[in-house]
Every structure is written in C-alpha cells, then in structure tokens.
C-alpha positions in Angstrom: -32.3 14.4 -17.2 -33.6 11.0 -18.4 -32.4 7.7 -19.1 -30.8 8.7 -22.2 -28.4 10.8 -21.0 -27.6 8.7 -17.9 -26.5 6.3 -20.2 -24.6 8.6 -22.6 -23.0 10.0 -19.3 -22.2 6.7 -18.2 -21.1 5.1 -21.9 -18.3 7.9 -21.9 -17.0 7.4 -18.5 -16.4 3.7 -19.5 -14.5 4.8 -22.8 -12.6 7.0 -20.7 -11.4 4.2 -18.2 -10.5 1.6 -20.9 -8.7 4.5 -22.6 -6.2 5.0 -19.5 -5.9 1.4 -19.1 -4.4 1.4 -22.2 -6.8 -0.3 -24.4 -6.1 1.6 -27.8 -2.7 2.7 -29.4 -1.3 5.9 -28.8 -1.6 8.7 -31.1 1.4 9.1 -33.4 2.3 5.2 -33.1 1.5 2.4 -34.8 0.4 -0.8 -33.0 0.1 -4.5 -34.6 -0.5 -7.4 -32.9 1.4 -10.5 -34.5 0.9 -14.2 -33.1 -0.3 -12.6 -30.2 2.7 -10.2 -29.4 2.0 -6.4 -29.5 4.3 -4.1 -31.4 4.0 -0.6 -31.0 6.4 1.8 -33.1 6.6 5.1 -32.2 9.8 6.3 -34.3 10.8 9.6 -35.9 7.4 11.4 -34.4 9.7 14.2 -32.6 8.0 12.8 -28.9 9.8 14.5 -25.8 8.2 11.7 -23.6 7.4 8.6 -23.4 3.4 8.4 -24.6 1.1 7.3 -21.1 -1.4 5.5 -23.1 0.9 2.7 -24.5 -1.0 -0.9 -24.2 -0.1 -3.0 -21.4 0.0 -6.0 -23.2 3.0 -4.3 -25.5 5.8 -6.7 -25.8 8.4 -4.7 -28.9 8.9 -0.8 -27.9 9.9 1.3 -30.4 11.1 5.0 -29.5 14.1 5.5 -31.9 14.3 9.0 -33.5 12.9 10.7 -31.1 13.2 14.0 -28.6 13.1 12.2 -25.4 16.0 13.7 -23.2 15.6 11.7 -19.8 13.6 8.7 -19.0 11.8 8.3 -15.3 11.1 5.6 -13.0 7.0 5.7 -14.0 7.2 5.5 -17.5 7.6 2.2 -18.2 5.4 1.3 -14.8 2.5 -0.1 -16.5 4.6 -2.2 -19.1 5.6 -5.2 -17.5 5.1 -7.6 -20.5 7.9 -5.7 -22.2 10.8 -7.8 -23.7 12.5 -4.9 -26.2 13.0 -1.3 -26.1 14.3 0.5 -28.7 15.3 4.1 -27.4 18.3 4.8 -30.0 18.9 8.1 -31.4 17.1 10.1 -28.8 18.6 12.9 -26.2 18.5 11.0 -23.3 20.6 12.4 -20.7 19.5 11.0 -17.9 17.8 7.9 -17.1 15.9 7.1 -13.5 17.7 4.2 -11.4 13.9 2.4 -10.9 12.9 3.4 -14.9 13.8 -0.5 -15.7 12.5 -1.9 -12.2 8.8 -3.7 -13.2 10.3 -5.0 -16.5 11.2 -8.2 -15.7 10.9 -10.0 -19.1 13.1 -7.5 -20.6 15.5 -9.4 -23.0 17.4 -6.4 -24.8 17.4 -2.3 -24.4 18.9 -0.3 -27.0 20.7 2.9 -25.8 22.8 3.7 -28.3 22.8 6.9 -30.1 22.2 9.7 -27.2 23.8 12.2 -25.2 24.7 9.6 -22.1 27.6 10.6 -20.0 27.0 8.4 -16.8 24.3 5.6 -16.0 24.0 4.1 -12.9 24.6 -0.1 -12.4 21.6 -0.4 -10.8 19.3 0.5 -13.3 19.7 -2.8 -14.9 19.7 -4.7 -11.6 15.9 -6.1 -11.6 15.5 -7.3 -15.7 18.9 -8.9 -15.4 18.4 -10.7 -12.2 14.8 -11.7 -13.8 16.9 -13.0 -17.2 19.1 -15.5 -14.9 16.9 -17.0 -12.7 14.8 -17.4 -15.7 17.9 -18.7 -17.8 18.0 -15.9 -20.4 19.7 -13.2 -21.3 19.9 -9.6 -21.4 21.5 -7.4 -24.2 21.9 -3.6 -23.7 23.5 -1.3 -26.3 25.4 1.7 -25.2 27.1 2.7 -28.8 27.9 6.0 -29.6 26.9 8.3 -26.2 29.6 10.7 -24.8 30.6 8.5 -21.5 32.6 10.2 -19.4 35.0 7.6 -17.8 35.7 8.5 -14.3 34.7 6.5 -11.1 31.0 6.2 -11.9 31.3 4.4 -14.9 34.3 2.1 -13.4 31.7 -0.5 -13.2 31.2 -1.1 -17.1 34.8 -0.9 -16.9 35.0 -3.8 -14.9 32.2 -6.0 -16.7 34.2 -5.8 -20.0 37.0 -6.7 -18.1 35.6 -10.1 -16.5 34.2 -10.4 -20.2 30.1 -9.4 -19.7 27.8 -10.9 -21.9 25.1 -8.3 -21.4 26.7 -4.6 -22.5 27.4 -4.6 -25.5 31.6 -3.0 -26.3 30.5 -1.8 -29.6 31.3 1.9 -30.0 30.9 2.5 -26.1 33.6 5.3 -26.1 35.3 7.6 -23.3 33.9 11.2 -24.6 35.7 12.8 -21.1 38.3 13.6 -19.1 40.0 14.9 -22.2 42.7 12.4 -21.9 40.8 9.5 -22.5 38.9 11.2 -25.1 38.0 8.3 -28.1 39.7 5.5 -26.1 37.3 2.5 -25.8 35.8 2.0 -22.2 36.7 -1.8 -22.5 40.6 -0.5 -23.1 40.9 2.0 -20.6 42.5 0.6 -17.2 40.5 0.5 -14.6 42.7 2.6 -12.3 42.2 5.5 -14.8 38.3 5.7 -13.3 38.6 8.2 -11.1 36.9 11.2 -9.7 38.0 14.3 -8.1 37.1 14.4 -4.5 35.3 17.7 -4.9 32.6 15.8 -6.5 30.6 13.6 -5.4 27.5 11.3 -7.1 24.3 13.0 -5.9 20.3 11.4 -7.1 17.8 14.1 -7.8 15.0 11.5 -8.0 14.8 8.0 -7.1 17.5 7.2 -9.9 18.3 9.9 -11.3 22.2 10.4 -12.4 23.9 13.4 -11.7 27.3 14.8 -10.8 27.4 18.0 -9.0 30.2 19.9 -6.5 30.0 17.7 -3.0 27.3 20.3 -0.7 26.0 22.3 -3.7 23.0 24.5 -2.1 21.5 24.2 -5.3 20.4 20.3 -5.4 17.3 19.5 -4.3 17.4 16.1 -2.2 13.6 15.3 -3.8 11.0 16.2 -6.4 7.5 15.6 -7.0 6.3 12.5 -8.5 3.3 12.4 -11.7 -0.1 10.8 -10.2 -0.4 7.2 -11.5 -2.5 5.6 -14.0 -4.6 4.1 -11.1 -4.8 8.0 -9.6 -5.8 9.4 -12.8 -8.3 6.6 -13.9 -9.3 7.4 -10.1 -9.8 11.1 -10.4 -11.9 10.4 -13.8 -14.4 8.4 -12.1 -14.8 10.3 -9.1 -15.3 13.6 -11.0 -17.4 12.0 -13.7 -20.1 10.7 -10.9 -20.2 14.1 -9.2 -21.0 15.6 -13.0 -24.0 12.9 -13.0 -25.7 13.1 -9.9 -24.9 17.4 -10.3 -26.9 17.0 -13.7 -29.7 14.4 -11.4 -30.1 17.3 -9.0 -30.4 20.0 -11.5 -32.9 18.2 -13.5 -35.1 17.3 -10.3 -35.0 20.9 -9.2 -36.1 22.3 -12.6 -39.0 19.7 -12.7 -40.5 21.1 -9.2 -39.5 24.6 -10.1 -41.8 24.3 -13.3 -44.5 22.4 -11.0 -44.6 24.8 -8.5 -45.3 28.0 -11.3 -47.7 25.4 -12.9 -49.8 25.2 -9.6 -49.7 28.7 -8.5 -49.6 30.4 -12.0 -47.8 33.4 -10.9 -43.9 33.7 -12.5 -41.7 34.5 -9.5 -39.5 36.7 -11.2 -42.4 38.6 -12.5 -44.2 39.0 -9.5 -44.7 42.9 -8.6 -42.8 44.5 -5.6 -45.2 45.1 -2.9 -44.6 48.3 -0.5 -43.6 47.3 3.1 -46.9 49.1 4.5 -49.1 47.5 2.4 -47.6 44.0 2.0 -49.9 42.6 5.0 -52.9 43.8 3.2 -51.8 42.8 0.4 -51.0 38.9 1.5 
C-alpha cells in the first residue's frame, strides 16, 4: 500500500472523529447559526431518541413533535452550552434524574404535551442552582401531561404553594387518583398527596421514575449504560489504526512474496508433488 492510500486511510479517520465530536448537524435537523448562537430544530421527524451527533456548541434545542418516550441521563451529556429545550408533544414517560445534570446554562425546558405521570425534584436541581448563583432564571413547562398527584409529586405541590417562579401552573393537571381527576395541582391540598404504603418509589437507572409494589422481584436495581462519545470516538481510532498497519503488513508481505517467485522463478502453488522416496534425489 502506498502513500496514497495511507493518506486516504488516514483523511477518513479524521472525518470520522470530527463527525462524533459533533462537528456537522444531524440528519433530519436543521442547524443555523445566528449571531453566533446555534439553533438546531429537529421537530415533527417521528425521532424515538434524542440524535448523538448534535453540535456541541448548540445553544436552542428543538425536539417538539416527536416519538421520544423517555429521556436518559447521557443524552444531553455533551450539550453543555444549552440554554432551551423544546421537548413538547413527545411520549415521554420517563425522564433520568441526571438527564438535566451538565446543563448548567439552561434558562427554560418545555415539557408540556407528553404522557408524564411523576418527575422527580431533582432532576432540575443542577440548571436551577446554576440560574441563581448566576442571577437568572429558569422556566419549565409541564402543561397538559397526566400527573398523577400522590406523594411523589407533593413537591410541585408545595412550590405553587410558596408561589414558584420556575414551573410553570399552566394546564399542569391531576390525571390520577380518580378523585382528583382534572383538578389543578396548584389547587389540590397538599395533604391530598399521598401514597399507599404498598408502594414505594423505586429508580431503575440513575434517575429514572418509577412506581412499583414495595419488594417487586421484577425490578432490576441497575442497567447497563451506552459507551460515551469519548469511548466511541475511542474505539474508531483504535480499530481504524489496526485496519492501517493490517493493510502495511499485507502489502509488505505481497511485495516479498512476488520477490521471492521473481528470484526463484518457480510458482509455489504450481510446483509438482515429489514422491517421499525420491524427494532426496530430487532436491
């Protein structure tokens, strides 16, 4: 192999790292960069996840319209210049306790439109401690998602009660028990957040929500987590430089395989059998 293709070989490698390091848009979005400030919209393209090749210098999100039924703690990892996210009209049914945890610039998160029953305080903890030391302030929308209003979501209870300036009252409805059924969260007393003592709050993943009968055999107390972007970009490099020096190898060995026939001038493979008795005579 010559020079050429050493440098073809190593011209695609470097396309492939920038790639994962999110230099180009994702397929089925649209990215513009205005005054400096990335927007990439990603609406109404029927995604089930989030897209791992967003830009890292994204600062506007848009995943409205969308499939997406639960949202983990890596896929916003790489994002950390994000100020909006717009995940309305979705499925999401879950969201990850750390999903929000590296976006500390994060000045508004639109929820609204899914099929949320329960979402943990915590998930908000790390934008919205970044907004007030930083003196600004955080918006989240929770419109229109069937809450259920028992003792996990007593604490959205309690913010509209001291009169929050972060989650948003519009439309954020009790879906369950049935007696609460289309009463506003922010109207329901707080003693009427309860839970019955058969069940109990259990995480699936690091954040994950989920309510489930207190001892049920059938939760699993952990689950595997996706490689990272540094892993994969990793993986990529390793693998590619095995594929080069393979091809180096290959290419040396052909060169003293054809200069060894050219010196002896007999084909190996074509080369008659010789009988055992005679093979001595022979040589």
């Amino acid at each position: 192999m010559g020079p050429k293709e050493v440098f073809l070989i190593s011209a695609t490698l470097l396309a492939m790292i920038m790639a994962q390091e999110g230099g180009t848009c994702p397929a089925l979005c649209d990215c513009v960069d205005s005054h400096g400030e990335m927007t990439v919209t990603c609406g109404g393209q029927g995604l089930n996840q989030v897209p791992a090749d967003i830009p890292t210098s994204t600062i506007w999100l848009v995943l409205k319209y969308n499939n997406l039924a639960r949202i983990g703690s890596h896929d916003f990892k790489g994002l950390r210049q994000l100020k909006g996210i717009d995940l309305s009209n979705n499925n999401i049914k879950k969201i990850s306790r750390g999903a929000l945890r590296h976006l500390v610039h994060l000045d508004n998160i639109d929820l609204s439109g899914n099929a949320l029953h329960a979402l943990a305080e915590e998930t908000f903890a790390a934008p919205l401690a970044a907004a007030r030391q930083d003196g600004r302030r955080l918006f989240v929308f929770l419109a229109n998602n069937p809450w259920r209003c028992d003792c996990h979501l007593k604490w959205l209870a309690e913010k509209y009660a001291n009169a929050t300036d972060v989650y948003s009252e519009r439309l954020v409805l009790c879906n369950s028990p049935d007696n609460l059924n289309g009463s506003y969260v922010s109207d329901v007393p707080l003693s009427d957040f309860k839970c019955d003592p058969e069940v109990t709050f259990v995480d699936t993943e690091q954040g994950d929500d989920a309510t489930t009968a207190k001892n049920d055999p059938r939760v699993e107390s952990g689950s595997s987590k996706p490689l990272s972007k540094g892993a994969t970009i990793a993986t990529i490099f390793v693998v590619a430089v095995a594929v080069i020096v393979a091809l180096l190898i290959m290419g040396r060995i052909g060169k003293e395989y054809h200069a060894g026939k050219q010196d002896t001038g007999t084909d190996i493979e074509t080369r008659p059998m010789i009988p055992a008795e005679n093979r001595e005579v022979y040589m």
